[in-house]
XYZ file of C-alpha atoms in Angstrom:
174
model
C 0.000 0.000 0.000
C 1.491 3.323 -1.053
C 1.731 5.991 1.668
C 3.207 8.754 -0.466
C 0.990 11.832 -0.222
C -0.685 12.974 -3.398
C -1.525 16.279 -1.795
C -0.277 18.434 1.050
C -2.887 20.543 2.813
C -1.571 23.864 4.073
C -3.030 25.488 7.212
C -2.572 28.997 5.849
C -4.896 28.212 2.926
C -7.445 26.124 4.822
C -7.643 28.018 8.083
C -7.307 31.533 6.607
C -6.559 33.629 9.707
C -7.905 31.127 12.258
C -6.032 28.664 14.455
C -8.686 25.932 14.267
C -10.856 24.217 11.698
C -13.911 22.092 12.548
C -15.989 19.881 10.276
C -18.632 17.201 10.541
C -18.852 14.631 7.779
C -22.221 12.933 8.150
C -22.783 10.079 5.701
C -20.299 11.719 3.372
C -19.027 9.801 0.412
C -16.166 10.849 -1.778
C -12.825 9.656 -2.888
C -10.413 11.456 -0.632
C -6.832 11.645 -1.812
C -3.869 10.433 0.171
C -2.579 13.537 1.876
C -0.659 14.977 4.746
C -0.714 18.483 6.156
C 1.293 21.049 8.044
C -1.182 21.011 10.939
C -2.615 18.511 13.430
C -5.970 16.775 13.221
C -8.119 14.849 15.655
C -11.157 12.998 14.449
C -13.823 10.898 16.104
C -15.716 8.264 14.133
C -19.473 8.425 14.610
C -20.439 5.169 12.852
C -18.997 1.683 12.626
C -16.980 0.663 9.591
C -15.046 3.892 9.035
C -12.432 3.151 6.371
C -9.083 4.822 6.946
C -5.678 4.401 5.365
C -2.822 5.839 7.359
C 0.904 5.482 6.848
C 0.367 2.611 4.442
C -1.975 0.657 6.706
C -5.685 0.191 6.000
C -7.972 0.185 9.032
C -11.692 -0.317 9.500
C -12.553 1.688 12.584
C -15.527 1.184 14.876
C -17.759 3.988 16.106
C -16.092 5.909 18.907
C -12.516 5.714 17.637
C -10.560 8.862 18.425
C -7.457 9.360 16.246
C -4.637 11.884 16.497
C -3.106 12.730 13.105
C 0.278 14.462 13.085
C 1.823 16.436 10.178
C 4.105 13.515 9.282
C 1.153 11.114 8.909
C -0.119 10.362 5.404
C -3.749 9.363 5.315
C -7.038 9.136 3.509
C -10.297 8.992 5.383
C -13.201 8.918 2.948
C -13.976 6.501 0.208
C -16.487 6.566 -2.611
C -17.987 3.130 -1.994
C -19.334 3.704 1.532
C -20.567 6.841 3.304
C -18.425 7.834 6.281
C -19.253 9.818 9.411
C -16.890 11.639 11.742
C -16.282 14.931 13.460
C -12.862 16.522 13.313
C -10.904 19.433 14.624
C -7.709 20.596 12.984
C -5.295 22.943 14.690
C -2.108 24.778 13.835
C 1.449 23.938 14.811
C 1.478 27.012 17.095
C -1.524 25.796 19.085
C -0.006 22.306 19.290
C 3.346 23.670 20.452
C 1.704 25.676 23.264
C -0.504 22.774 24.333
C 2.299 20.199 24.224
C 4.630 22.491 26.125
C 2.025 22.867 28.843
C 1.224 19.140 28.959
C 4.864 18.000 28.892
C 5.261 18.836 32.565
C 2.870 15.968 33.412
C 3.741 13.314 30.849
C 5.886 12.454 27.869
C 4.077 14.081 24.943
C 6.716 12.695 22.552
C 5.080 9.295 22.954
C 2.070 10.756 21.098
C 3.846 13.006 18.642
C 6.719 10.689 17.702
C 5.125 7.239 17.756
C 5.328 5.267 14.517
C 1.582 4.830 14.217
C -1.018 7.520 14.778
C -2.344 7.272 18.328
C -5.922 6.041 18.545
C -8.282 5.286 21.397
C -11.567 3.391 21.339
C -13.967 5.314 23.581
C -16.724 3.830 25.704
C -20.270 4.632 24.554
C -20.601 7.173 27.384
C -17.310 8.907 26.514
C -18.195 8.855 22.821
C -21.559 10.544 23.469
C -19.974 13.182 25.699
C -17.135 14.004 23.299
C -19.340 13.893 20.204
C -21.634 16.516 21.752
C -18.600 18.632 22.693
C -17.487 18.585 19.048
C -20.989 19.443 17.824
C -21.114 22.585 20.012
C -19.080 24.292 17.272
C -22.187 24.265 15.116
C -24.064 26.512 17.538
C -21.257 29.004 18.144
C -20.905 32.435 16.592
C -18.124 31.862 14.072
C -17.347 35.588 14.051
C -16.486 35.537 17.742
C -12.867 34.424 17.438
C -12.201 34.796 21.141
C -15.014 32.403 22.042
C -14.040 29.900 19.327
C -10.345 29.952 20.311
C -11.128 29.564 23.999
C -13.472 26.659 23.317
C -11.018 24.906 20.983
C -8.201 25.141 23.502
C -10.457 23.817 26.252
C -11.612 20.941 24.035
C -8.077 19.994 23.006
C -6.886 20.076 26.613
C -9.793 17.829 27.588
C -9.141 15.382 24.727
C -5.463 15.030 25.544
C -5.867 14.770 29.310
C -9.042 12.659 29.413
C -8.632 10.345 26.428
C -5.043 10.304 25.190
C -3.464 10.353 28.657
C -4.505 6.718 29.256
C -2.947 5.923 25.863
C 0.358 7.211 27.186
C 0.235 5.043 30.261
C -0.222 1.831 28.226
C 1.894 0.326 25.512
C 1.472 2.125 22.190
C -1.796 1.140 20.442
């Protein structure tokens, strides 16, 4: 399986002057290209059977899988033969650097950022429902209020890393 990116997504073009990018793909179908990007991405699958190719490995993910995609990862997450559903948040290198610097006092963030495979966690139904609703709050926010959006994104990322990826760090790499 080829993991060479066909496309590189650039934060400056996608994010415009924002630090975050949110989207919800609900029963979306489309042939996504293999790509990487100069930003970070976290997505949460909202249905079983999510097809994902990452770093040359094809995975079929169950509902409630939380994945952390780093700039070095090459992936493709939507296919034309089956609708896919997930929520995602993308964030810039600057936001990641600040967050990781803050978190590094409590645990080894390099285990997440430097691991060979993209870190993933299968959430319980309760955790999935809670986090899915936290993602969906973006849809009710005033997108012109950058201060509110930035504050919420930072809070959400902190929660994701401390509540869901922290246990990942305390176990052998998934």
